[in-house]
Each structure stands twice: as C-alpha cells, then as structure tokens.
mmCIF file of C-alpha atoms and ligand atoms in Angstrom:
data_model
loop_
_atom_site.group_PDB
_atom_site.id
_atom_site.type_symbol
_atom_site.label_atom_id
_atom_site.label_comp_id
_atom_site.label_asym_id
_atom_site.label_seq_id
_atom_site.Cartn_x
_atom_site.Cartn_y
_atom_site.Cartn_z
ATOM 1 C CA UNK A 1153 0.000 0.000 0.000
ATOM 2 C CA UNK A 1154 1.262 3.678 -0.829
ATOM 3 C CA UNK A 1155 3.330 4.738 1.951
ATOM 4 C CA UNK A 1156 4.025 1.807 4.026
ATOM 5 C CA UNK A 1157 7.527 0.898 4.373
ATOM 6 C CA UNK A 1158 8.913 -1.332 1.982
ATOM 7 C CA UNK A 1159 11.658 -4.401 2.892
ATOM 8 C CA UNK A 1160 14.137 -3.405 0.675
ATOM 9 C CA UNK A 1161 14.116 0.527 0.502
ATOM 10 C CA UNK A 1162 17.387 2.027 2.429
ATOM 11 C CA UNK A 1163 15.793 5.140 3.950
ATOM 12 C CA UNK A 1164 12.982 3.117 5.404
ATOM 13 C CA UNK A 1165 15.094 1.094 6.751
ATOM 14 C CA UNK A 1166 17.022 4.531 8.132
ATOM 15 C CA UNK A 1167 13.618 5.641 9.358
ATOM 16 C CA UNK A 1168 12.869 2.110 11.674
ATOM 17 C CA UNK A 1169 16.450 2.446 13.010
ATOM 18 C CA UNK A 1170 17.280 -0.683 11.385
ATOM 19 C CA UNK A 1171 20.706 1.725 9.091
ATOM 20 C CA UNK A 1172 21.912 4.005 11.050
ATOM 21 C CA UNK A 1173 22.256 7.749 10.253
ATOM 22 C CA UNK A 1174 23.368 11.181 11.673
ATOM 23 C CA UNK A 1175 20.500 12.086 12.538
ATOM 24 C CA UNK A 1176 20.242 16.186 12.726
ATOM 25 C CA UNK A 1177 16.237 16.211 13.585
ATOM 26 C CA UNK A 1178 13.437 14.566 13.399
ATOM 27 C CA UNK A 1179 9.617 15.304 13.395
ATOM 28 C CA UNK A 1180 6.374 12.913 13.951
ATOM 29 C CA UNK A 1181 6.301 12.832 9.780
ATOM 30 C CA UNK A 1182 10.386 13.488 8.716
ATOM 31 C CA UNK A 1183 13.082 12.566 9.400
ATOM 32 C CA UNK A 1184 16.594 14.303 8.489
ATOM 33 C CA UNK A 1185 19.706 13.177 7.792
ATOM 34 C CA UNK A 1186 23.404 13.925 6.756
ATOM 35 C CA UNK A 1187 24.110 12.635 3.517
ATOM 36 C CA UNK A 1188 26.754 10.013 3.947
ATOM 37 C CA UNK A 1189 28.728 11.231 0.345
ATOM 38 C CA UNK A 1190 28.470 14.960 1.153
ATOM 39 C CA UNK A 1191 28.568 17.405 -1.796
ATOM 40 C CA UNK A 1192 28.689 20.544 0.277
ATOM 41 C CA UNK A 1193 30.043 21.539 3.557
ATOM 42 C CA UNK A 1194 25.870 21.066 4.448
ATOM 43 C CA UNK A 1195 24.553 17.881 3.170
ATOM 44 C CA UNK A 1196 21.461 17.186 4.686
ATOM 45 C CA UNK A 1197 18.615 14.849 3.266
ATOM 46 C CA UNK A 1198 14.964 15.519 4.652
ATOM 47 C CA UNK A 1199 12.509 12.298 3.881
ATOM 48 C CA UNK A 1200 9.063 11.652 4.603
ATOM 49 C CA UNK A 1201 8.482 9.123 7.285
ATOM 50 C CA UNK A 1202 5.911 7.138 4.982
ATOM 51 C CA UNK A 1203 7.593 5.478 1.428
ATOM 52 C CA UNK A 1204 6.785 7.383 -1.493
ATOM 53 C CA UNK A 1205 9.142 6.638 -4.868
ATOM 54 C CA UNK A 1206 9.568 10.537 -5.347
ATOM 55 C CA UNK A 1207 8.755 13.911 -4.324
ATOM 56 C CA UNK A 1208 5.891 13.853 -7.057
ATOM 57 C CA UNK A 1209 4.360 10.613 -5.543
ATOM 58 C CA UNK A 1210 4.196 12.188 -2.208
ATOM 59 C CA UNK A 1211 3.041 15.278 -3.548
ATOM 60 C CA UNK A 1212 -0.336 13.570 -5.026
ATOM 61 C CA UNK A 1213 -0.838 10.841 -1.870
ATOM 62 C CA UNK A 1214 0.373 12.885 0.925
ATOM 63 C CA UNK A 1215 0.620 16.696 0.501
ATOM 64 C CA UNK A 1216 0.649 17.457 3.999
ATOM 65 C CA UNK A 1217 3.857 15.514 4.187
ATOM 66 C CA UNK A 1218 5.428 17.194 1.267
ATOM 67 C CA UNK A 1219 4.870 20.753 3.198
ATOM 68 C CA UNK A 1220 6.691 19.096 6.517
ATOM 69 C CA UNK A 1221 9.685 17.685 4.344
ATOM 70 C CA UNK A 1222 9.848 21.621 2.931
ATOM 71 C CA UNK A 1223 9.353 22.976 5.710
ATOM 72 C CA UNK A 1224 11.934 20.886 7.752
ATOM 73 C CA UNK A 1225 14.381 22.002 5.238
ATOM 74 C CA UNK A 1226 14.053 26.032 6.276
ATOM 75 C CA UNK A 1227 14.676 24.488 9.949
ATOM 76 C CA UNK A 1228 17.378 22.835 8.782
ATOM 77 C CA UNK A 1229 18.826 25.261 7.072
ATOM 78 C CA UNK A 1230 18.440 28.032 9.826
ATOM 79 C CA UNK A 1231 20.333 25.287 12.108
ATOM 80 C CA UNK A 1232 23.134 24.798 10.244
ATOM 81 C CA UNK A 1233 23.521 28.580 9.657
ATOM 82 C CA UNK A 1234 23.005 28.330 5.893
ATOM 83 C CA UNK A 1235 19.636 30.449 5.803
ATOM 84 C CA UNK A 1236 21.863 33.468 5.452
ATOM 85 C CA UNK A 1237 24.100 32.554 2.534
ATOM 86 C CA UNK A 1238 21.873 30.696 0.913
ATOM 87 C CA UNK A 1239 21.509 26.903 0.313
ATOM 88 C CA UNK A 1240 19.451 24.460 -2.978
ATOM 89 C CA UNK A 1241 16.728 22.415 -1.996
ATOM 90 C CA UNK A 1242 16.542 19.543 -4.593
ATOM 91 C CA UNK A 1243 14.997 16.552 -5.415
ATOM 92 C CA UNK A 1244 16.953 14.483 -8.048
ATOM 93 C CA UNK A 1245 13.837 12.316 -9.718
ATOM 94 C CA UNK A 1246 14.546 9.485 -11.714
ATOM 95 C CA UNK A 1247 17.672 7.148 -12.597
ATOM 96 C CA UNK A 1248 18.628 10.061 -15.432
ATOM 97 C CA UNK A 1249 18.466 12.927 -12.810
ATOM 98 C CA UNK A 1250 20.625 10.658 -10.350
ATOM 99 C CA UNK A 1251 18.073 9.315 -7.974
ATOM 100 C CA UNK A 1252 19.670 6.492 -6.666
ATOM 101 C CA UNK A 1253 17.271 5.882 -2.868
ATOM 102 C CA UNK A 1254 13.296 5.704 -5.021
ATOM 103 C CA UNK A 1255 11.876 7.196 -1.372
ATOM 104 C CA UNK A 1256 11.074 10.847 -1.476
ATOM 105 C CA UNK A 1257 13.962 13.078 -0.435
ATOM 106 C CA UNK A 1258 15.122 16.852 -0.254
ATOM 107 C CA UNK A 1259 18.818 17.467 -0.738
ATOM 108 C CA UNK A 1260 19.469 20.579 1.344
ATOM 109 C CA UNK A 1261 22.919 22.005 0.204
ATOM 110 C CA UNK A 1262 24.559 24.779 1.165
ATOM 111 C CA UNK A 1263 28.026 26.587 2.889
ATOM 112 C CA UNK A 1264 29.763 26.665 -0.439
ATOM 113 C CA UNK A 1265 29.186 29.100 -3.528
ATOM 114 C CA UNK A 1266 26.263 26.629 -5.837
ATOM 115 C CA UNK A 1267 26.797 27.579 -9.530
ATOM 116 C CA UNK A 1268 22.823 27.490 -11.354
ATOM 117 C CA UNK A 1269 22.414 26.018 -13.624
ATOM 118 C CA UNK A 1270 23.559 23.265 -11.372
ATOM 119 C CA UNK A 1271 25.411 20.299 -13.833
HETATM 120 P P1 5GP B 2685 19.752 10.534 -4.797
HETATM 121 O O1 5GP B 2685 20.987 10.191 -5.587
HETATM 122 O O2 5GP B 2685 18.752 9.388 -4.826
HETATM 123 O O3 5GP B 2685 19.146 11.860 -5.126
HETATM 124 O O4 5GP B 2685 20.232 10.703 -3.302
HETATM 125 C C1 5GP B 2685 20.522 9.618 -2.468
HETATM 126 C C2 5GP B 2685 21.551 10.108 -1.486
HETATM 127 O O5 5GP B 2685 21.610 9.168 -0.440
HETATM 128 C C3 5GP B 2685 22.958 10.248 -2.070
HETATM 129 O O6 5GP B 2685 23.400 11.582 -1.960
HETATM 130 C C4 5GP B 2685 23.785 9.282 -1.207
HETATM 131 O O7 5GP B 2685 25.068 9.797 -0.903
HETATM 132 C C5 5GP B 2685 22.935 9.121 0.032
HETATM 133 N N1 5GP B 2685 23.086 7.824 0.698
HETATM 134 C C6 5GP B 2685 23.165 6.609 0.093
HETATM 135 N N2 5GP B 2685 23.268 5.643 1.016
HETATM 136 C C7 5GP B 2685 23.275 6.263 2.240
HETATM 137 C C8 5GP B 2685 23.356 5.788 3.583
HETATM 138 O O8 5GP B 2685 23.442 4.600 3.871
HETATM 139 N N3 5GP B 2685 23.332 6.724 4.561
HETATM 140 C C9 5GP B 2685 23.231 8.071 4.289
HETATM 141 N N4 5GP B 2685 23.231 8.900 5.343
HETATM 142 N N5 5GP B 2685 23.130 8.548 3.036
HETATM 143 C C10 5GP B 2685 23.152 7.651 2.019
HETATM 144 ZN ZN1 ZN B 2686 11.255 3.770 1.756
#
C-alpha cells in the first residue's frame, strides 16, 4: 500500500532504526539526515516518514507531508547557519536525474558558492 515501508528501501530502513544515520532532527512525519557522500560543507537529506518513490508521488498521496519535508528544510537550514548565505533544496527524480534511494527526499545544500544552472 502507498506509503508503508517497503523491505528493501534504504531510507525506510534509516527511518525504523534498522541503518543508522546522523541524525540532525526529526519530526512525527520526517526525518533528516546527513548525507553520507556529502557534496557541500551542508549535506542534509529531509525524507518523509511514509515510502513514497519521489517527491511527485508524495506530492499527489500525501501533501501534507510534502509541506513538513519543505518545511523541515528552512529548519534545517536556519540550524546549520546556511539560511543566510543561501543553500538548494533539490529533489533528483529518476535514474537520469541521479536518484539512486526511489523514497522521497530533499537534498538541502549549502556553505559553499552553488553555480545554477547546477550540472
Ligand atoms: P539521490 O541520488 O537518490 O538523489 O540521493 C541519495 C543520497 O543518499 C545520495 O546523496 C547518497 O550519498 C545518500 N546515501 C546513500 N546511502 C546512504 C546511507 O546509507 N546513509 C546516508 N546517510 N546517506 C546515504
Ligand atoms: Zn522507503
């Protein structure tokens, strides 16, 4: 069923505590993350509690959780001290774009100059 976790997806497996993570917060619907390959001095990934394939997917069955995984990237952001430079917010969607993990997540980059547009 749409947004139940699923046996053989890495971030749910992050979010049941079964991989461990750097955890940097954590809400009653996200959960974020540092990314483990950073690209940036901030490398955070935000993710929905619940499996969705993509930010899209989430989007249409869950928009509510969309708007926490955004929102949790501001906090982020304003906790890492990034809010004032500036930091990207992406969502790499589909094997073309780079999405390797097919459960929703937000990149949140920042604490380096970020050319646009980004390669
Ligand atoms: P994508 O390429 O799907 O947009 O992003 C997946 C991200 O997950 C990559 O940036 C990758 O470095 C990160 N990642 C992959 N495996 C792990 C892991 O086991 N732990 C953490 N913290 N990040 C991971
Ligand atoms: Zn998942």
């Amino acid at each position: 069923m749409a947004g139940e976790p699923q046996a053989d997806c890495l971030f749910c497996k992050i979010v049941a505590g079964d991989v461990p993570a750097t955890i940097v917060r954590e809400t009653e619907t996200t959960v974020a993350f540092r990314d483990i390959n950073p690209q940036a001095p901030t490398h955070v990934l935000v993710i929905p509690k619940a499996h969705h394939p993509d930010a899209a997917a989430l989007a249409v069955a869950e928009p509510q959780a969309l708007a926490d995984v955004l929102a949790e990237t501001g906090r982020v952001a304003a906790e890492e001290k990034i809010d004032g430079t500036g930091y990207r917010v992406v969502f790499n969607t589909g094997s073309g774009a780079g999405q390797t993990v097919f459960h929703a997540h937000a990149h949140v980059l920042g604490g380096r100059g970020l050319n646009w547009p980004p390669g």
